[in-house]
Short mmCIF file of C-alpha atoms and ligand atoms in Angstrom, two decimals:
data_model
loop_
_atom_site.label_atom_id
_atom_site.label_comp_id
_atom_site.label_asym_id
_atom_site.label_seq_id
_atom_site.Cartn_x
_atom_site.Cartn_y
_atom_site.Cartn_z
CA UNK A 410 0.00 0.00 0.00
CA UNK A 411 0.88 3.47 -0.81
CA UNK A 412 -0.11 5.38 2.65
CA UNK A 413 -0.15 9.34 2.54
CA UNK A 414 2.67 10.64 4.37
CA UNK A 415 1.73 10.97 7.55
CA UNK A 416 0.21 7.41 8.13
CA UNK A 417 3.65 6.37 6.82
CA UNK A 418 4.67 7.86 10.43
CA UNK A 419 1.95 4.91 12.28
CA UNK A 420 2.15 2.04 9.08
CA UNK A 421 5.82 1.84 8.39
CA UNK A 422 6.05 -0.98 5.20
CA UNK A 423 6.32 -3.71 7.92
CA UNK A 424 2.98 -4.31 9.28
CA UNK A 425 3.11 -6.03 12.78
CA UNK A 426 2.11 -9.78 11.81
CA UNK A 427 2.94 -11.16 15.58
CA UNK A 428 -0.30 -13.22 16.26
CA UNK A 429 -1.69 -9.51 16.07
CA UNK A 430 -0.02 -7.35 18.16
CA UNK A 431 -0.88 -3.68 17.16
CA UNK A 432 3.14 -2.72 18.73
CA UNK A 433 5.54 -3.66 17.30
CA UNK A 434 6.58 -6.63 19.84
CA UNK A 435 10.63 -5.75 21.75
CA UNK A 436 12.89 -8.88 20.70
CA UNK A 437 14.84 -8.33 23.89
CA UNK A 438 17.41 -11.45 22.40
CA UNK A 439 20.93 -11.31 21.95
CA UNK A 440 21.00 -13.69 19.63
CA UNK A 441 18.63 -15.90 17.68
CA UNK A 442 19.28 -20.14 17.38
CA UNK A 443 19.29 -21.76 14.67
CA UNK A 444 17.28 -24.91 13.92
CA UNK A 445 20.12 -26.49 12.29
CA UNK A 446 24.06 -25.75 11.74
CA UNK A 447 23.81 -26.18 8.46
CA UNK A 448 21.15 -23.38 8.14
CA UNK A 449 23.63 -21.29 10.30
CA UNK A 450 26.37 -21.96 7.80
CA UNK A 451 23.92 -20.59 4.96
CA UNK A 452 23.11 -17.38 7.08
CA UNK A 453 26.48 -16.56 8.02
CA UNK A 454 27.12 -17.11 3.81
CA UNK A 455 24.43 -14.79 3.01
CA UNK A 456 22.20 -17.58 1.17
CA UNK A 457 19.30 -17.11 3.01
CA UNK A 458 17.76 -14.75 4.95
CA UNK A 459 16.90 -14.79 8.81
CA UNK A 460 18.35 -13.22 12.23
CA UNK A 461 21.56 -14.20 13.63
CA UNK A 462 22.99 -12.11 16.57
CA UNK A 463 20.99 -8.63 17.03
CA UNK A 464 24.25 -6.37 16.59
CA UNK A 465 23.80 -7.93 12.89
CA UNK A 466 20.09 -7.46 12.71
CA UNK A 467 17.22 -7.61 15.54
CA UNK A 468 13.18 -7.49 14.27
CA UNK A 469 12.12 -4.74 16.16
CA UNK A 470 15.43 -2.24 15.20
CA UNK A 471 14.27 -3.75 11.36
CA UNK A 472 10.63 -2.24 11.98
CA UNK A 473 12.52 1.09 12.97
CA UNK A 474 15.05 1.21 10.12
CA UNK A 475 12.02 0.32 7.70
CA UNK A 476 9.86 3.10 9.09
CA UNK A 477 12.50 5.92 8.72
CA UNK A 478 13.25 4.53 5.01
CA UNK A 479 9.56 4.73 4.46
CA UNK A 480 9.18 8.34 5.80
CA UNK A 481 12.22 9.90 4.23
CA UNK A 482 11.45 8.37 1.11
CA UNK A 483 14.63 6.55 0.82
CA UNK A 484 15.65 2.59 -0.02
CA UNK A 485 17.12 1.25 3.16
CA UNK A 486 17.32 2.76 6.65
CA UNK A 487 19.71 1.83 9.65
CA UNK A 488 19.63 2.42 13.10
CA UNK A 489 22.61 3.19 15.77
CA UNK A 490 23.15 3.84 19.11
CA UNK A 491 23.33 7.73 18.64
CA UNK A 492 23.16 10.50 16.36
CA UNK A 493 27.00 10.69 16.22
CA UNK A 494 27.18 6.76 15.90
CA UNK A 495 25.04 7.10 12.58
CA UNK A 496 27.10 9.87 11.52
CA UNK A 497 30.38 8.46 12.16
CA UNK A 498 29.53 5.17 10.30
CA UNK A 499 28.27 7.17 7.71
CA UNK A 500 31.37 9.40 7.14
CA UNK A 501 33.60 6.20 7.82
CA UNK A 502 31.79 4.76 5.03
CA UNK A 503 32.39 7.33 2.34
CA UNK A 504 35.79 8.19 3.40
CA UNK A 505 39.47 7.12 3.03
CA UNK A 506 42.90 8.54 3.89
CA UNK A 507 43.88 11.60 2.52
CA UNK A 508 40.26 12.94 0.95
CA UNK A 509 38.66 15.83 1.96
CA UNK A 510 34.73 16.21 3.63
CA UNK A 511 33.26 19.65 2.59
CA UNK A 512 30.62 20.54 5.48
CA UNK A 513 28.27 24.15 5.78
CA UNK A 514 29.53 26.92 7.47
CA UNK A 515 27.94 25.26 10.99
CA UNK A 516 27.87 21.88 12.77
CA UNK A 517 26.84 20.23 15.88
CA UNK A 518 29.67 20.63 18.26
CA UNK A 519 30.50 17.27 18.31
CA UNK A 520 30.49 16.65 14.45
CA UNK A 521 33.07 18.72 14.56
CA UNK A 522 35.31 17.01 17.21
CA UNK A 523 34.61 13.77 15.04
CA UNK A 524 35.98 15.63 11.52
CA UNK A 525 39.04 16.84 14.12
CA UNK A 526 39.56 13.17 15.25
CA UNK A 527 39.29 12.02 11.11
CA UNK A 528 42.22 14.04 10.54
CA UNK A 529 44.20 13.99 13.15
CA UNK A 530 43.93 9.77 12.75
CA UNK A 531 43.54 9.42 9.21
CA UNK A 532 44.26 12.55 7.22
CA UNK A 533 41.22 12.94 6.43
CA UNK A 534 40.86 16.86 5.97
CA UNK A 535 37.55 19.39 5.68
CA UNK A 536 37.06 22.57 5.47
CA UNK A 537 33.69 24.85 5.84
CA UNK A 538 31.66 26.52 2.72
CA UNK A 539 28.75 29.04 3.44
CA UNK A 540 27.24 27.22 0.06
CA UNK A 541 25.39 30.63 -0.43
CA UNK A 542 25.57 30.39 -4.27
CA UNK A 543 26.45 27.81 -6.62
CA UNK A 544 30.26 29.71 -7.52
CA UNK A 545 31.03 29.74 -4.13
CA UNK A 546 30.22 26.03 -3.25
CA UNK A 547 32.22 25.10 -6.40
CA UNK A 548 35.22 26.81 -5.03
CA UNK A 549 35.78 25.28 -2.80
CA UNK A 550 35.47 21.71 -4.19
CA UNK A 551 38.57 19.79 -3.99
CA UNK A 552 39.79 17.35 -6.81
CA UNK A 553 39.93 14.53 -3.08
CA UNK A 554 36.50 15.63 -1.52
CA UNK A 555 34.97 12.70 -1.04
CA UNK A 556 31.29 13.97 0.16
CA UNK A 557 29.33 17.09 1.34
CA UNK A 558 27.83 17.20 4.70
CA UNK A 559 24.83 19.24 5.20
CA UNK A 560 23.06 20.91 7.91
CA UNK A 561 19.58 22.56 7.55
CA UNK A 562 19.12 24.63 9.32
CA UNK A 563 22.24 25.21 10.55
CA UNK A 564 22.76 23.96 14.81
CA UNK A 565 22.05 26.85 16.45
CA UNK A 566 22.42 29.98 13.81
CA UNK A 567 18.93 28.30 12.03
CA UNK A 568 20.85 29.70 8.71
CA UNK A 569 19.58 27.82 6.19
CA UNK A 570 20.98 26.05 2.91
CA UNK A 571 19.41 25.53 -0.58
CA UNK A 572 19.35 21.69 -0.86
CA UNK A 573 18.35 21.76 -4.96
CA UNK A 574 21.45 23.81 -5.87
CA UNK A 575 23.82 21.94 -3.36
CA UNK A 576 22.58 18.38 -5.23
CA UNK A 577 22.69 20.12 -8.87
CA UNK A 578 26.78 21.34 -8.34
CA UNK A 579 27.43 17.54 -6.72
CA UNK A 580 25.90 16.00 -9.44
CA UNK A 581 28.09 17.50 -11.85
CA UNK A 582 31.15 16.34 -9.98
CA UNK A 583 29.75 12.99 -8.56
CA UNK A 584 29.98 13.96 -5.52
CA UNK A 585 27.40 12.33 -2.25
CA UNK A 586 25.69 14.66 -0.36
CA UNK A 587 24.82 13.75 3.52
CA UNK A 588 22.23 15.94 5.17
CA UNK A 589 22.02 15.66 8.45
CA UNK A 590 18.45 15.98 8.95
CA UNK A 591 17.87 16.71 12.60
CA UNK A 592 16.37 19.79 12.92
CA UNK A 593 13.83 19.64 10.38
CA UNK A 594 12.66 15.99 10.95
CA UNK A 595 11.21 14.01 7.82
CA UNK A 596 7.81 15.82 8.51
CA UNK A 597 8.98 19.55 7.51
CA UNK A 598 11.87 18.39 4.81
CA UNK A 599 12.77 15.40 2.95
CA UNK A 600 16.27 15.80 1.42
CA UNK A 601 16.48 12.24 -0.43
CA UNK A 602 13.13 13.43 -2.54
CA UNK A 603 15.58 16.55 -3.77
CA UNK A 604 18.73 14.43 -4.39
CA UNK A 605 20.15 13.96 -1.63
CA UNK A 606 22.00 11.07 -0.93
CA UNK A 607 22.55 9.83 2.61
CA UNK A 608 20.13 11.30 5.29
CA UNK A 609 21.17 11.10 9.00
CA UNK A 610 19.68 11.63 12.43
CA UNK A 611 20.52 12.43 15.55
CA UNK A 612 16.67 10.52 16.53
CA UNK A 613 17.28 11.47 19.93
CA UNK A 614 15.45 15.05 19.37
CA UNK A 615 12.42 15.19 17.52
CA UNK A 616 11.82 11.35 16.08
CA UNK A 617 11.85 10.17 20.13
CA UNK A 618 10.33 13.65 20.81
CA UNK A 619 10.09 12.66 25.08
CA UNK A 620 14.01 12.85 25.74
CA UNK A 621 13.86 9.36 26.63
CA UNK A 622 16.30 7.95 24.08
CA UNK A 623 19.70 8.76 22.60
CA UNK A 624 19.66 7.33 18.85
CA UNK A 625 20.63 7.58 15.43
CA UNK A 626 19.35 6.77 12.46
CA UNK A 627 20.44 6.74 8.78
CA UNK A 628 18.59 5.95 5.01
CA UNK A 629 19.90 5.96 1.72
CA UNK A 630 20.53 3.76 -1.42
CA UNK A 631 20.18 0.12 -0.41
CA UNK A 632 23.28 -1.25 -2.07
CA UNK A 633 25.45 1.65 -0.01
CA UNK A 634 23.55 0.63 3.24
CA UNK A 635 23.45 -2.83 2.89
CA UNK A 636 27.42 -2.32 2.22
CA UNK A 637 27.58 -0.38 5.66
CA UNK A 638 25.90 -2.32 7.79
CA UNK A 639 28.01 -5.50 6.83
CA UNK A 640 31.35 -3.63 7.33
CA UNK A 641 31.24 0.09 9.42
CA UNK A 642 27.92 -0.89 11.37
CA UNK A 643 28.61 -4.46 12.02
CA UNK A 644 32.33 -4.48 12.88
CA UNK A 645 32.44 -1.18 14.68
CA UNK A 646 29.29 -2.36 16.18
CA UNK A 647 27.86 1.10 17.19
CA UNK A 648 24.02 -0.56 17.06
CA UNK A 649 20.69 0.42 18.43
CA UNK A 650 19.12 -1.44 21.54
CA UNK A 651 15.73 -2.93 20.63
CA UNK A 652 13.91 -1.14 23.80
CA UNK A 653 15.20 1.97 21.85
CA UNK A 654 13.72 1.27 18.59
CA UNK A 655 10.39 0.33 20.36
CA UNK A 656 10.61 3.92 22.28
CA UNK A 657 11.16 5.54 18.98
CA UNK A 658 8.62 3.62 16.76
CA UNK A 659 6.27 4.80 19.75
CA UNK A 660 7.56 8.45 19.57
CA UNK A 661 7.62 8.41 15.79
CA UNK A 662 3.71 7.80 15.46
CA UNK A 663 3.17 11.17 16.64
CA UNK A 664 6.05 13.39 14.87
CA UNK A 665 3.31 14.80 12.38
CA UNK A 666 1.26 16.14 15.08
CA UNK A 667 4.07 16.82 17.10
CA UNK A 668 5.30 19.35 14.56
CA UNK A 669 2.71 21.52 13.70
CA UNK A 670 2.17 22.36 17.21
CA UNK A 671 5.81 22.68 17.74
CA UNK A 672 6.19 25.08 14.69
CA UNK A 673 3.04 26.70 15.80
CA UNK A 674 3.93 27.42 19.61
CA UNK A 675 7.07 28.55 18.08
CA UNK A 676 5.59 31.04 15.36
CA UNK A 677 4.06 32.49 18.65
CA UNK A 678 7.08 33.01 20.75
CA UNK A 679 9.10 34.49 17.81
CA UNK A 680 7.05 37.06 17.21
CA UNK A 681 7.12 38.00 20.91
CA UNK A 682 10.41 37.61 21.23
CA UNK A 683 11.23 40.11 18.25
CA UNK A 684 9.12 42.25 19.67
CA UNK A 685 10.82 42.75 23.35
CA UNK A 686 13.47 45.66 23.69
CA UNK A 687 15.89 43.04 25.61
CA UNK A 688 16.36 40.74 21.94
CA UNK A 689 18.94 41.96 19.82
CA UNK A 690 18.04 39.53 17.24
CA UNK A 691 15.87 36.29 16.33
CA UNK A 692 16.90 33.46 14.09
CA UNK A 693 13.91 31.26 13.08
CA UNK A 694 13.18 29.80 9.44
CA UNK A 695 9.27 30.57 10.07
CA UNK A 696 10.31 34.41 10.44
CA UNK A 697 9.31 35.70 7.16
CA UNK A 698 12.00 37.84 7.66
CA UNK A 699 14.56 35.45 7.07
CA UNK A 700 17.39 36.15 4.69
CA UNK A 701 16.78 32.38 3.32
CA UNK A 702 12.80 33.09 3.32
CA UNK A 703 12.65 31.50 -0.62
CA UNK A 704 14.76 28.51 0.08
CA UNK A 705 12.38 27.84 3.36
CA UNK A 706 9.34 28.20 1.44
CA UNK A 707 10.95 26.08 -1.16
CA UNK A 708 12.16 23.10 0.67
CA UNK A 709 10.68 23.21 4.49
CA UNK A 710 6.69 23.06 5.22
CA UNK A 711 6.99 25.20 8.36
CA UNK A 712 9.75 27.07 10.55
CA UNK A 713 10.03 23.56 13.10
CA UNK A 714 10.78 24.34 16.86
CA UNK A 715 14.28 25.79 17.52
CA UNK A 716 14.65 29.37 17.37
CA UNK A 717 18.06 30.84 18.72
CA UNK A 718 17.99 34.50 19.69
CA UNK A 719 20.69 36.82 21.37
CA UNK A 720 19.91 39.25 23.83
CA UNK A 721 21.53 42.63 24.70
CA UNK A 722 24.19 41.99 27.32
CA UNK A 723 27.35 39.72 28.08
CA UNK A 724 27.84 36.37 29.19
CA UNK A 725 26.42 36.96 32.84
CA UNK A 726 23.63 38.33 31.69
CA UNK A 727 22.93 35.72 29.38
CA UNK A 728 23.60 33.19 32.66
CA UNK A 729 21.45 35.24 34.43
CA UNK A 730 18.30 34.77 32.34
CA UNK A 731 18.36 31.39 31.51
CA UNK A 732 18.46 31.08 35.28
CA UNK A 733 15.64 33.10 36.18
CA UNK A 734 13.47 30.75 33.98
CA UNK A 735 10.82 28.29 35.68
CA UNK A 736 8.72 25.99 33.36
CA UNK A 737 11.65 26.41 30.68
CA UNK A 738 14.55 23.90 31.65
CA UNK A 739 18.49 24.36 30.82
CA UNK A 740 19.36 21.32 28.70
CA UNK A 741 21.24 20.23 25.67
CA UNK A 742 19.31 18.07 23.26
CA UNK A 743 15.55 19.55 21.51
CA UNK A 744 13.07 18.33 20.31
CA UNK A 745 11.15 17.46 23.36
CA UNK A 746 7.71 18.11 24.99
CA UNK A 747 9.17 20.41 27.29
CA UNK A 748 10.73 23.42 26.30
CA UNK A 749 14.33 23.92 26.75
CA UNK A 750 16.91 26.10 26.63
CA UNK A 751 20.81 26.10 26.24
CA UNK A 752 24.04 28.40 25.51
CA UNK A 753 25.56 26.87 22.33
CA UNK A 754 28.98 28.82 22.84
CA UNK A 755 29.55 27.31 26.93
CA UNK A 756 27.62 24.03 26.02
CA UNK A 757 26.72 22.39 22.84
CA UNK A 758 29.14 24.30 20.60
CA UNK A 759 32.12 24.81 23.37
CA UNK A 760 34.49 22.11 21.90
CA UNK A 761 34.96 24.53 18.44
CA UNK A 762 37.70 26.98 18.96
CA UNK A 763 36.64 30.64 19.59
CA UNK A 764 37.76 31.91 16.30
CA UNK A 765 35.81 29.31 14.12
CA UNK A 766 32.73 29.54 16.51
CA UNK A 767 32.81 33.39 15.71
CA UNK A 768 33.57 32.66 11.93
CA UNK A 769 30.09 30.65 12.21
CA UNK A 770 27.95 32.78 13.98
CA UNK A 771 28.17 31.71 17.23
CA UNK A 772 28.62 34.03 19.78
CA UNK A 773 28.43 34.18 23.50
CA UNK A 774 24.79 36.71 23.79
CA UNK A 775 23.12 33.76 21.69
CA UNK A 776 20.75 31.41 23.20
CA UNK A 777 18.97 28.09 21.65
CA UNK A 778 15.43 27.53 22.54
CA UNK A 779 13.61 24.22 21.49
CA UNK A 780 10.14 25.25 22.01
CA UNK A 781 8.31 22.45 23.06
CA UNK A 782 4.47 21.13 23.37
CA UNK A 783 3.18 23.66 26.48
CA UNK A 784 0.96 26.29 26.01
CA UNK A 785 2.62 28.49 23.96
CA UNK A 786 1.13 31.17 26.49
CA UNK A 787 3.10 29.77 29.82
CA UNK A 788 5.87 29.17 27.57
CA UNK A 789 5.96 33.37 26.80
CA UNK A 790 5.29 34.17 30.16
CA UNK A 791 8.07 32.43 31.06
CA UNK A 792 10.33 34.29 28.98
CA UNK A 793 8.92 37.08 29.65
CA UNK A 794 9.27 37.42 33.26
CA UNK A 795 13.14 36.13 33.02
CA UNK A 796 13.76 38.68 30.39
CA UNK A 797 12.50 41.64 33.14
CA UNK A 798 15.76 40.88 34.85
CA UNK A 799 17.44 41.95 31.73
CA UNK A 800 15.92 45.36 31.91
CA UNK A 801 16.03 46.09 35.01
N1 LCS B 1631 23.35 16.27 14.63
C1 LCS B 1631 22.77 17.35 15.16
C2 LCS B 1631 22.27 18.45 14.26
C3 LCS B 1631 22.65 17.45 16.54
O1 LCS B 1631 22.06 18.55 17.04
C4 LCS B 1631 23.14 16.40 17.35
C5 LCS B 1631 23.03 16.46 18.84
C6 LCS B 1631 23.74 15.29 16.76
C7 LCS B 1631 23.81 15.26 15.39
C8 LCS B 1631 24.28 14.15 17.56
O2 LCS B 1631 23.26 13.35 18.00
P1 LCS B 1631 23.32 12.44 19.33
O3 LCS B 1631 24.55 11.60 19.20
O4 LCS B 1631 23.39 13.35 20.50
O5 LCS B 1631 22.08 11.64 19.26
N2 LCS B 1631 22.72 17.72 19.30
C9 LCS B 1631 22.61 18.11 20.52
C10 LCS B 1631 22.26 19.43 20.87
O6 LCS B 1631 22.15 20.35 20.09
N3 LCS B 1631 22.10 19.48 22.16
O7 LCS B 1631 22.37 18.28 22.76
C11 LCS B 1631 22.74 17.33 21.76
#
């Protein structure tokens, strides 16, 4: 069956055929026994199909990787025990000594201290493009890059990058693209459905959407998966727990609805915040004031949760606010039902050197805010009394 979109999110292509079980049962194994040696030889040969050991292949992680395929439109999904696992397989995977990994102008902190690792271990250089226009982004194209990794929006400037002109210059040179697909979730933007090639997740934000699991996923061409998960995934072994795959087929059921009201709240508090004489500035993709308003409108169906905003004053200030907040909690990760909020230069983004945080936009009076699934209201008048303190 070919299910609209969002009952893709509750349908996955696996239907649950376990004497009826609506959920997806856990398979809380190890390891699975074979009726016969002979039938383990032919597994272990690849002649036919059927579970062996669950850091190979476990039925309930297989309903996960199948759903995420399903909703990002892609061949063959895999599942890992964190965002970074996914996205070090994934690099690992398209890499080899000496080429070069071409990345936006922004990354998660700690995709960054993996691309420092890759270099310092394995030569394995990159450098950062703003990808603003086609020119630019073929700059800076080496004849050894390898693949271009992709944030959008950007973690935490929200800046955001045109996905159809980024595939169109990669074509040309046969070059993968790798978006990492976080922020957006498959609900507001499906980069395989423009040419993308590899997709990854940190699911631990808004595919779990409670903060109750820390996992990655990844989808893209089946022969290139299939290839990964018998080499990177299965002998580095960085694999996702099957009570983890359950929590996020649970969580994932929801992600439509869990969006709109997330982009909706959000909507809300952005226009408050721009309106309050303490913000010096708002970063949100729904802001129609956006300087990448026509790629947005082109590639994303709404502005998602996160908004980052800077506020006049220095460092204590900043420490000041977030600490004067109530229902709002300080905490890495988004995504969430509850709304929380971090400092990307002292916390998520600390590990990149001053000078390249500044380079991308990151600097110390910003502040990340994953709106989550309140009332918008108690979520403003909890900003609002915490950003008093500023005035006063
Ligand atoms: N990619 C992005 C865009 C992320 O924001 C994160 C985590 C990761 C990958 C890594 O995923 P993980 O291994 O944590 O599942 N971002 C975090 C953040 O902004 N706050 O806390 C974690």
């Amino acid at each position: 069956m070919n299910y609209r979109s969002d009952s893709k999110y509750i349908h996955g292509r696996q239907a649950s055929s376990y004497h009826g079980s609506l959920s997806v049962p856990i398979f809380q194994t190890s390891t699975f026994s074979f009726p016969e040696g002979e039938e383990g030889a032919r597994r272990f040969a690849g002649e036919t199909d059927g579970y062996i050991y669950s850091r190979l292949g476990n039925p309930t992680v297989q309903a996960l990787e199948d759903r995420i395929a399903a909703v990002e439109g892609g061949e063959k999904g895999l599942a890992f025990a964190s965002g970074m696992a996914a996205i070090s397989a994934v690099l690992t995977a398209l890499t080899k000594t000496g080429d070069h990994i071409l990345c936006t102008n922004g990354i998660y902190g700690c995709t960054y201290g993996l691309l420092q690792l890759m270099e310092e271990k394995y030569q394995i250089t990159s450098s950062f493009c703003e990808m603003r226009t086609a020119e630019q982004l073929r700059l800076m194209i080496q004849p050894n890059t390898s693949c271009l990794f992709i944030e959008t929006p950007i973690n935490p400037t929200m800046r955001i990058i045109d996905l159809e002109m980024v595939v169109k210059v990669a074509k040309e040179q046969g070059i993968p693209v790798v978006v990492d697909n976080t922020f957006s979730s498959p609900y507001l933007q499906q980069p395989l459905m423009l040419g993308c090639d590899i997709v990854v997740h940190s699911a631990t934000k808004y595919l779990c959407g409670h903060g109750d699991v820390v996992g990655g996923l990844a989808v893209g061409k089946e022969e290139f998966m299939k290839n990964l998960a018998a080499t990177v995934q299965k002998d580095i072994g960085g694999i996702m727990a099957p009570f983890d795959a359950w929590l996020l087929l649970r969580g994932m059921k929801t992600l439509p609805v869990r969006m709109e009201r997330h982009s909706e709240n959000a909507e809300k508090i952005m226009k408050k915040l721009k309106e309050h004489p303490a913000v010096n500035a708002v970063y949100y993709p729904g802001d129609e004031n956006h300087p990448e308003r026509k790629i947005i409108q082109k590639q994303m169906k709404s502005g998602g949760g996160v908004i980052s905003f800077s506020i006049k004053g220095d460092i204590r200030a900043v420490m000041g606010f977030i600490n004067q907040l109530k229902l709002i909690r300080i905490a890495v990760s988004l995504g969430d039902a509850e709304t929380l909020i971090q400092h990307p230069a002292t916390m998520t983004h600390s590990l990149i050197p001053k000078l390249e945080r500044d380079k991308m936009g990151i600097d110390e009076s910003l502040i990340r805010l994953s709106i989550g699934l309140e009332n918008w209201e108690d979520i403003w008048e909890d900003l609002l009394q915490a950003l008093h303190i500023l005035d006063a």
